[in-house]
mmCIF file of N, CA and C in Angstrom:
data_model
loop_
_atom_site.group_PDB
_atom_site.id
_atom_site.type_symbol
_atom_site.label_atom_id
_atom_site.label_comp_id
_atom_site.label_asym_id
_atom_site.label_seq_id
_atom_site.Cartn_x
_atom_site.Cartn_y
_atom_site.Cartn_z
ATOM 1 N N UNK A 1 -23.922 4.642 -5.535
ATOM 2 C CA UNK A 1 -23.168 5.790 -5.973
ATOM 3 C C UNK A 1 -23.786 6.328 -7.255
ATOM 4 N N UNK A 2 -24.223 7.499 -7.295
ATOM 5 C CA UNK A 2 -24.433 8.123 -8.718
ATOM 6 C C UNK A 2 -23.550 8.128 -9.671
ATOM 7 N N UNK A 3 -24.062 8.040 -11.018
ATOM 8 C CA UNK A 3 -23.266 8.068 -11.795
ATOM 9 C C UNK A 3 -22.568 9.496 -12.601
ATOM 10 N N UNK A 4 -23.615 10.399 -12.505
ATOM 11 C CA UNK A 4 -22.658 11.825 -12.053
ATOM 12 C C UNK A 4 -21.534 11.862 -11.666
ATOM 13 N N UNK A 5 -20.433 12.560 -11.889
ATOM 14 C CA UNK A 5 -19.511 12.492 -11.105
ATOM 15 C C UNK A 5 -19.325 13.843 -10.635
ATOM 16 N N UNK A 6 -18.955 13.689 -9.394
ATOM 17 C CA UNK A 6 -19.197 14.516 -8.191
ATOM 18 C C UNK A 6 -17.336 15.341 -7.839
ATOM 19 N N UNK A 7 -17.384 16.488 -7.945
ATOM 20 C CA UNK A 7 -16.088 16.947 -7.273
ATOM 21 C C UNK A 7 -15.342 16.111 -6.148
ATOM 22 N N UNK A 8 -13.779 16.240 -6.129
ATOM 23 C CA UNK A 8 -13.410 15.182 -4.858
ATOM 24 C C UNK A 8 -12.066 16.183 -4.378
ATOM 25 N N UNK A 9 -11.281 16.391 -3.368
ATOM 26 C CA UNK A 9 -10.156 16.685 -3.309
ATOM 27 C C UNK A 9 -9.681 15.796 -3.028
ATOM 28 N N UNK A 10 -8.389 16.358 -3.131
ATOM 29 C CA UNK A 10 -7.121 15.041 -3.301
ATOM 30 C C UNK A 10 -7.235 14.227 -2.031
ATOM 31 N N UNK A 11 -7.206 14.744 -0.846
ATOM 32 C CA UNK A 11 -7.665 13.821 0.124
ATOM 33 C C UNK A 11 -8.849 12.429 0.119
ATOM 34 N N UNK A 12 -9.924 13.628 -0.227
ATOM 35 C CA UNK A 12 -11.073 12.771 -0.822
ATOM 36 C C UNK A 12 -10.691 11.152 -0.901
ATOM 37 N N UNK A 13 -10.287 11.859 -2.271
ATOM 38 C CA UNK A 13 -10.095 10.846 -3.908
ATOM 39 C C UNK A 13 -9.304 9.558 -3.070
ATOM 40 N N UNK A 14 -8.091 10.279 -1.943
ATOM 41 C CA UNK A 14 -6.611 8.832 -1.626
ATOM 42 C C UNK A 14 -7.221 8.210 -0.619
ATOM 43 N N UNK A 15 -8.340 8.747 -0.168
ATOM 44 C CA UNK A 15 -9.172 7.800 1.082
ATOM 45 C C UNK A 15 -9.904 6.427 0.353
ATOM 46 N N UNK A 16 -10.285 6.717 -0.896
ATOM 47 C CA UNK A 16 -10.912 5.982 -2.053
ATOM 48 C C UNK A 16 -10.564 5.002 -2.771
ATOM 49 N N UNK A 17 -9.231 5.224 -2.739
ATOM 50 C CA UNK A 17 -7.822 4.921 -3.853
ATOM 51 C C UNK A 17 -7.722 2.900 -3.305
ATOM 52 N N UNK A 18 -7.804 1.937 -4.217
ATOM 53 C CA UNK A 18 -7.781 0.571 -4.151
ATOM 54 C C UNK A 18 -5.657 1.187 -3.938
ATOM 55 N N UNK A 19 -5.284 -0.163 -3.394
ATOM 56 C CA UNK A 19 -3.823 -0.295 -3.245
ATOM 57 C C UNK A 19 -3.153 0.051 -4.523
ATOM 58 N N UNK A 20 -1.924 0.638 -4.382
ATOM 59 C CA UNK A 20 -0.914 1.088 -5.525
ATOM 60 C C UNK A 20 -1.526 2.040 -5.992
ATOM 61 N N UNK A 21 -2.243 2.487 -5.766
ATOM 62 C CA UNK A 21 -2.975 4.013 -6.275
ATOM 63 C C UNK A 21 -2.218 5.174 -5.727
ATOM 64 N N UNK A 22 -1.944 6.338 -6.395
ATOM 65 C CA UNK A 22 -1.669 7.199 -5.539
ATOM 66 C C UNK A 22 -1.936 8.816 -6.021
ATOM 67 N N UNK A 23 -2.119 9.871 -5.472
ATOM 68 C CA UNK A 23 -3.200 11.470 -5.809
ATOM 69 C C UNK A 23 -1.587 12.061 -6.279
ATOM 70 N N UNK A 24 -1.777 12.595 -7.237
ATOM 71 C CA UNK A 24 -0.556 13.269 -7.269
ATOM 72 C C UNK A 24 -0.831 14.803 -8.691
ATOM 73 N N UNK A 25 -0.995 15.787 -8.160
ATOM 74 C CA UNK A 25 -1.339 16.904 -8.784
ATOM 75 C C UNK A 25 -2.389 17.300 -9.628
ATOM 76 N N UNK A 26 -3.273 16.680 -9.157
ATOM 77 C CA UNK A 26 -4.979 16.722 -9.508
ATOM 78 C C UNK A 26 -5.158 15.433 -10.421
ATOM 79 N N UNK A 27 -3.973 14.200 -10.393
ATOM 80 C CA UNK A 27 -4.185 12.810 -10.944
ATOM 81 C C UNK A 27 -4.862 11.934 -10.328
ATOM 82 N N UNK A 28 -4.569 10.815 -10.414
ATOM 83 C CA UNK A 28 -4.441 9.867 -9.708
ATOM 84 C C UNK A 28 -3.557 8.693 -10.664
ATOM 85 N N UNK A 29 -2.358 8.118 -10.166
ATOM 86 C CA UNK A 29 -1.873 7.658 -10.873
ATOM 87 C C UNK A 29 -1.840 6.240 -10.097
ATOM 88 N N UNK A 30 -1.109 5.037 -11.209
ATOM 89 C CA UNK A 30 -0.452 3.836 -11.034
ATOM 90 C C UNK A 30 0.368 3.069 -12.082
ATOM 91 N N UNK A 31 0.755 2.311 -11.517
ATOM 92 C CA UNK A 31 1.845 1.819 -12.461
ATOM 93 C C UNK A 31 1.945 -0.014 -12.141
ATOM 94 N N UNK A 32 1.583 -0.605 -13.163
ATOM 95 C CA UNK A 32 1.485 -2.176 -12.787
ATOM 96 C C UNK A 32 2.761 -2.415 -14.265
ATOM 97 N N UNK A 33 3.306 -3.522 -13.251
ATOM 98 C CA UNK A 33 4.287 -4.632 -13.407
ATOM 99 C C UNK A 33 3.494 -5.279 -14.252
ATOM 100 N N UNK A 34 3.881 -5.283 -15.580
ATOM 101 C CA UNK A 34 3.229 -7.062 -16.539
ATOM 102 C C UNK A 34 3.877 -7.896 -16.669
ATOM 103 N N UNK A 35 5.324 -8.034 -16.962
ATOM 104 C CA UNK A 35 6.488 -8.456 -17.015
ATOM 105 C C UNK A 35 6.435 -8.793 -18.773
ATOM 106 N N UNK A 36 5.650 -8.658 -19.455
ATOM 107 C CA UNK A 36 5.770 -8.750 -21.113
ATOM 108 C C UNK A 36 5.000 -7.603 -21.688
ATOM 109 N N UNK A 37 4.993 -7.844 -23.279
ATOM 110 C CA UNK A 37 4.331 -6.664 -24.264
ATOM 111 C C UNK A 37 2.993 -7.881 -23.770
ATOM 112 N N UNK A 38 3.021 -8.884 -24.256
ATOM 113 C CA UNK A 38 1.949 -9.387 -24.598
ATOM 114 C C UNK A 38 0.707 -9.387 -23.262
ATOM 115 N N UNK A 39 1.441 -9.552 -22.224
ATOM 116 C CA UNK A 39 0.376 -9.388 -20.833
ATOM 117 C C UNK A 39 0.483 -7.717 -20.885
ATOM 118 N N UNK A 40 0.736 -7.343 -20.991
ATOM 119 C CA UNK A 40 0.620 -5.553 -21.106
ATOM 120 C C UNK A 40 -0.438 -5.060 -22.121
ATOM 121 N N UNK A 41 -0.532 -5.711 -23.383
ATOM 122 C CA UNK A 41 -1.361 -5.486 -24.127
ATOM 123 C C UNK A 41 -2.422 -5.844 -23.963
ATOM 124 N N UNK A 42 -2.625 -6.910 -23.554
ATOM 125 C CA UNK A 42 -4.162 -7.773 -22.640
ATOM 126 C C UNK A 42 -4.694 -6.990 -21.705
ATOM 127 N N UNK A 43 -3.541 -5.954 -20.697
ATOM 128 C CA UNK A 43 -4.175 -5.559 -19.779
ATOM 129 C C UNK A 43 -4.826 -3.900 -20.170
ATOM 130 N N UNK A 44 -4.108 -3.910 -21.255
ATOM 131 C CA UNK A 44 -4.447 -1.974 -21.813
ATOM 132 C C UNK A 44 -5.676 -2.585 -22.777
ATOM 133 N N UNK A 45 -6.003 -3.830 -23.268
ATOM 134 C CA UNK A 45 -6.883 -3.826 -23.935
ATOM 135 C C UNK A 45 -8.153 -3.894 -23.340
ATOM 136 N N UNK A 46 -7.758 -4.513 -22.262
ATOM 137 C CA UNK A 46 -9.080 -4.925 -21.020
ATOM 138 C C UNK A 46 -9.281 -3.180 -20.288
ATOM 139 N N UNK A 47 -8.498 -2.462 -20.252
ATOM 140 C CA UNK A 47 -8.375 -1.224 -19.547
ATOM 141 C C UNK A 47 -9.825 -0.089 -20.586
ATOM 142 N N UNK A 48 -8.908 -0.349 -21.629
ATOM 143 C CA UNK A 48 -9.906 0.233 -22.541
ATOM 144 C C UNK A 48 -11.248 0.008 -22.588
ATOM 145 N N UNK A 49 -11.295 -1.131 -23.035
ATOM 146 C CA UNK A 49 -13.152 -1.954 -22.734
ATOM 147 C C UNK A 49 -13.222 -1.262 -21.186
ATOM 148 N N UNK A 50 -13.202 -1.131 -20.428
ATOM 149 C CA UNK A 50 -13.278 -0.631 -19.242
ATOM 150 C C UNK A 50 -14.085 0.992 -19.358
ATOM 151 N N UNK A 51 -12.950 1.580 -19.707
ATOM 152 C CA UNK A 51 -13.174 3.242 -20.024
ATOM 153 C C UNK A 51 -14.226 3.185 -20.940
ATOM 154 N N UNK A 52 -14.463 2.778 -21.983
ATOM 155 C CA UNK A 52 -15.314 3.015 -23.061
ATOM 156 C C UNK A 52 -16.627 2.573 -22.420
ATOM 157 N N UNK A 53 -16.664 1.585 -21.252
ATOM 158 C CA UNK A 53 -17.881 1.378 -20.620
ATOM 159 C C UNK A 53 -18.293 2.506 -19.752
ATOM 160 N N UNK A 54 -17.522 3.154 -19.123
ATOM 161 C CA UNK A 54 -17.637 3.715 -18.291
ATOM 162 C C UNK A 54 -17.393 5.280 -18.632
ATOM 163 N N UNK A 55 -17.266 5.250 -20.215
ATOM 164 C CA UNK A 55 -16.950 6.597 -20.848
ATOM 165 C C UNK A 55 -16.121 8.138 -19.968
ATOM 166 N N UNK A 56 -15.129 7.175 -19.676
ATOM 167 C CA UNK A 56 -14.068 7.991 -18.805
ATOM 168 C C UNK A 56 -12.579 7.057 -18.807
ATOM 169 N N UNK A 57 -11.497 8.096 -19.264
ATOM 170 C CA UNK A 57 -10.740 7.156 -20.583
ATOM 171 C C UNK A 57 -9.235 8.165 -19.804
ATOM 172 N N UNK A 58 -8.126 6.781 -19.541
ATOM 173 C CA UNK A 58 -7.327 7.321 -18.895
ATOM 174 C C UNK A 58 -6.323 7.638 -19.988
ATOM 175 N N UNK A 59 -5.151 8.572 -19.546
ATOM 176 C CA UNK A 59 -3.802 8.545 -19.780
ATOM 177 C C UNK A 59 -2.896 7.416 -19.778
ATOM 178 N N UNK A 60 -2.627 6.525 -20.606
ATOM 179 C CA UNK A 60 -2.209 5.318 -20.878
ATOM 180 C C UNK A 60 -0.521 4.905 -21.102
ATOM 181 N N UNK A 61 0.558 4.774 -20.211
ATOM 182 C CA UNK A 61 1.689 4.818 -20.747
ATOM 183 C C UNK A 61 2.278 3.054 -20.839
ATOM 184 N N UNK A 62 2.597 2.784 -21.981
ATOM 185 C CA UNK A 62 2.691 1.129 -22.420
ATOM 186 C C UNK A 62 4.029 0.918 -22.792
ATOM 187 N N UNK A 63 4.401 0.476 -21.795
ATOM 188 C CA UNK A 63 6.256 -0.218 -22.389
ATOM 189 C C UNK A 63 6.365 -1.548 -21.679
ATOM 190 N N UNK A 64 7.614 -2.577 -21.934
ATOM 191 C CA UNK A 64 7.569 -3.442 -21.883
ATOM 192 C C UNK A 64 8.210 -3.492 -20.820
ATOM 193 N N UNK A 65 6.728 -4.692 -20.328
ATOM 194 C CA UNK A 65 6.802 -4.811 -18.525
ATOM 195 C C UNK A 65 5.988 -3.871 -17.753
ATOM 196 N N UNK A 66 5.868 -2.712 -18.541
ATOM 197 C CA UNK A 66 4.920 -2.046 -17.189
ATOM 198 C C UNK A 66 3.931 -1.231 -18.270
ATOM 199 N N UNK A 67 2.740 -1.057 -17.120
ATOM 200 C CA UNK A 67 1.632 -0.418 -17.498
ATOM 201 C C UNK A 67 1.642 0.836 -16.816
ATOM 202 N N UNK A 68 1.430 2.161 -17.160
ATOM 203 C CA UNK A 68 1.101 3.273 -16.188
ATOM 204 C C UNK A 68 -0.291 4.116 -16.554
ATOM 205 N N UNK A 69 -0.516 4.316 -15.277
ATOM 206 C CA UNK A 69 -1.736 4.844 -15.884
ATOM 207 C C UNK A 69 -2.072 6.723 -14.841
ATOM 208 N N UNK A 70 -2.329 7.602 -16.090
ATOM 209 C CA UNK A 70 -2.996 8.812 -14.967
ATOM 210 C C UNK A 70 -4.586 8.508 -15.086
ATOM 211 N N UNK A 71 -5.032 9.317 -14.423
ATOM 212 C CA UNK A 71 -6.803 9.630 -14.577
ATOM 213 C C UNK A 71 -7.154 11.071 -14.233
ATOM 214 N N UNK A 72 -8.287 11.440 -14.429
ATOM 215 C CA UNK A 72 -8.350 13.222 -14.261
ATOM 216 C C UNK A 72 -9.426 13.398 -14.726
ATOM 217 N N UNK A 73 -10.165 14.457 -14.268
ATOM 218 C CA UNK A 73 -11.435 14.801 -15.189
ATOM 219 C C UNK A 73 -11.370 15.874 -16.079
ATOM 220 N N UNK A 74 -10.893 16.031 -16.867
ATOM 221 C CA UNK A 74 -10.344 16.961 -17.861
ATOM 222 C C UNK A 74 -11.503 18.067 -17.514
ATOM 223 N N UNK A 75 -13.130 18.204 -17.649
ATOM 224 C CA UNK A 75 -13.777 18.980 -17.826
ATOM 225 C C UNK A 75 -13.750 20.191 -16.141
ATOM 226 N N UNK A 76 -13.652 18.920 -15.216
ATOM 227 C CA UNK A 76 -13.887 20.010 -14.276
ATOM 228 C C UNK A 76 -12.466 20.431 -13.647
ATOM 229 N N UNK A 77 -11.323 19.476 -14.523
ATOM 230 C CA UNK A 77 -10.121 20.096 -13.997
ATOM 231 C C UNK A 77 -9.970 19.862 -12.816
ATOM 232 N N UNK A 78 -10.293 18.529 -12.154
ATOM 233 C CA UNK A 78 -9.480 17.422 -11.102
ATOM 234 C C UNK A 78 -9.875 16.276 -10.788
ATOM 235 N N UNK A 79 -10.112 16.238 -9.768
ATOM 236 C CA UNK A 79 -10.137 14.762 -9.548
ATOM 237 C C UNK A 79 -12.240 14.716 -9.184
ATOM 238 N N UNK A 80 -12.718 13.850 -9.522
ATOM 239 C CA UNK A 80 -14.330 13.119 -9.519
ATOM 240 C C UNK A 80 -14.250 11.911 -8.824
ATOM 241 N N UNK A 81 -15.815 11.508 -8.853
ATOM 242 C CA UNK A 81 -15.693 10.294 -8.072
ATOM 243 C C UNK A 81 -15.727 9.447 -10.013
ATOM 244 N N UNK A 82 -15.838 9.895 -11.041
ATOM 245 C CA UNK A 82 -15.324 8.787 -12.120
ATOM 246 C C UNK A 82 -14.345 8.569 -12.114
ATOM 247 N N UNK A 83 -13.108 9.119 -11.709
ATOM 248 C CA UNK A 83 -11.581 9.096 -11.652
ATOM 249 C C UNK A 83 -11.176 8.042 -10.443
ATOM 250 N N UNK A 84 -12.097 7.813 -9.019
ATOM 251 C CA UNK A 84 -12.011 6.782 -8.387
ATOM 252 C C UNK A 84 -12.744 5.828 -8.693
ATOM 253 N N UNK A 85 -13.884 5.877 -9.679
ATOM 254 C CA UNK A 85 -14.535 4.536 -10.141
ATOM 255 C C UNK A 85 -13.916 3.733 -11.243
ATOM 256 N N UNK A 86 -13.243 4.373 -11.893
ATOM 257 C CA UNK A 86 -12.089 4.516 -13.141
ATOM 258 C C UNK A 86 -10.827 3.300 -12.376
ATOM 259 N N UNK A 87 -10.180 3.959 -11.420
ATOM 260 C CA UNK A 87 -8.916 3.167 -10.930
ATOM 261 C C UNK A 87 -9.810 2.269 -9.926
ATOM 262 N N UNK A 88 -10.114 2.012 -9.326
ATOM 263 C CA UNK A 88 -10.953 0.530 -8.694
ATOM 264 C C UNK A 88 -11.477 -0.049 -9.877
ATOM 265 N N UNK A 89 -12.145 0.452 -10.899
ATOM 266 C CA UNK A 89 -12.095 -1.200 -12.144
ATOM 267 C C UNK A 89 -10.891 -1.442 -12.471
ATOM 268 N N UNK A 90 -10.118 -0.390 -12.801
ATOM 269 C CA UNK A 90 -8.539 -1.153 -13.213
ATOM 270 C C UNK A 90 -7.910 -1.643 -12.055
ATOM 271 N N UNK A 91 -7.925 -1.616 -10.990
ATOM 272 C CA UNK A 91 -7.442 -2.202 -10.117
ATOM 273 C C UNK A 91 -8.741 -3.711 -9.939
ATOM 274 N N UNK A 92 -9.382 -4.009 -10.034
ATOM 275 C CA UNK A 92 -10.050 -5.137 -10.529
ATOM 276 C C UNK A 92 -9.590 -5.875 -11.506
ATOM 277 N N UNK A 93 -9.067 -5.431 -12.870
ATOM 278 C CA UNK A 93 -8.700 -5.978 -13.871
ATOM 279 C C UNK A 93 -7.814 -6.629 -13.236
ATOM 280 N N UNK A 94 -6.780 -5.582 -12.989
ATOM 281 C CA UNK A 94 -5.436 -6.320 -12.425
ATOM 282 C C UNK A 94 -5.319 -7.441 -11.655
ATOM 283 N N UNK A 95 -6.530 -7.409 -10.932
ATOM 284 C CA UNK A 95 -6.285 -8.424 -9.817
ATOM 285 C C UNK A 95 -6.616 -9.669 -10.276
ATOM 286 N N UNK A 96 -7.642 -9.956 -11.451
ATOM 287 C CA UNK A 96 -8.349 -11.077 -12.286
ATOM 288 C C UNK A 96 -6.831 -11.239 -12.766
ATOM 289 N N UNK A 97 -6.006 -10.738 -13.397
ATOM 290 C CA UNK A 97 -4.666 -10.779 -14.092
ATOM 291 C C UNK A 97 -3.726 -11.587 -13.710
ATOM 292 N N UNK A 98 -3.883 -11.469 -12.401
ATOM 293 C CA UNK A 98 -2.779 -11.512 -10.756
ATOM 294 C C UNK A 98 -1.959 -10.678 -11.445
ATOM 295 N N UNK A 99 -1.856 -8.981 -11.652
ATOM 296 C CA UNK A 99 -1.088 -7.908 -11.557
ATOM 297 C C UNK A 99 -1.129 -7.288 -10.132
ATOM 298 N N UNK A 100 -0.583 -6.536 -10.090
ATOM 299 C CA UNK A 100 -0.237 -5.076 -8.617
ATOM 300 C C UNK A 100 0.316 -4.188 -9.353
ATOM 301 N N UNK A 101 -0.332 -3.416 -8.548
ATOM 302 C CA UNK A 101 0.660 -1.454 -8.608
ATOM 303 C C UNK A 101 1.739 -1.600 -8.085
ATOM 304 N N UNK A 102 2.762 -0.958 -8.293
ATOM 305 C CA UNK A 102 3.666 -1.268 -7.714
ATOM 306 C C UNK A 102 4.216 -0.101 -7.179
#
């Protein structure tokens, strides 16, 4: 896969989408169960190292017990194939975690 990222439509993108993923108005969103701050913070910290590798950096929502996350390509204004390379590493993280989308 190039590392370009390439236009996708929403179809595209949910054919792409690892489990608990889901396309929702040029996003792609999820939402994982941590059941604490402290496994929540491990997993937004690991999320981050993630994005900063991959210099494509999600919408991050952090409360206790759950993680949510959007993705988007701000520049071209929807969804890329970084926005599905983006949620398959975090859906990797999760799974090293034993998290799920829920």
């Amino acid at each position: 896969m190039s590392t370009d990222p390439r236009p996708l439509s929403e179809a595209e993108a949910a054919e792409q989408l690892p489990p608990g993923w889901r396309v929702e108005n040029d996003h792609l969103r999820a939402d994982y169960r941590t059941g604490s701050m402290v496994r929540g913070l491990a997993f937004v910290a690991d999320i981050v190292a993630a994005a900063e590798a991959l210099n494509h950096h999600p919408d991050l929502d952090f409360r206790y017990g759950t993680v949510g996350l959007s993705v988007t390509t701000h520049d071209v204004g929807g969804l890329t194939t970084a926005d599905v390379r983006l949620a398959r590493q975090v859906a990797d993280l999760a799974s090293v975690q034993d998290l799920s989308a829920q």
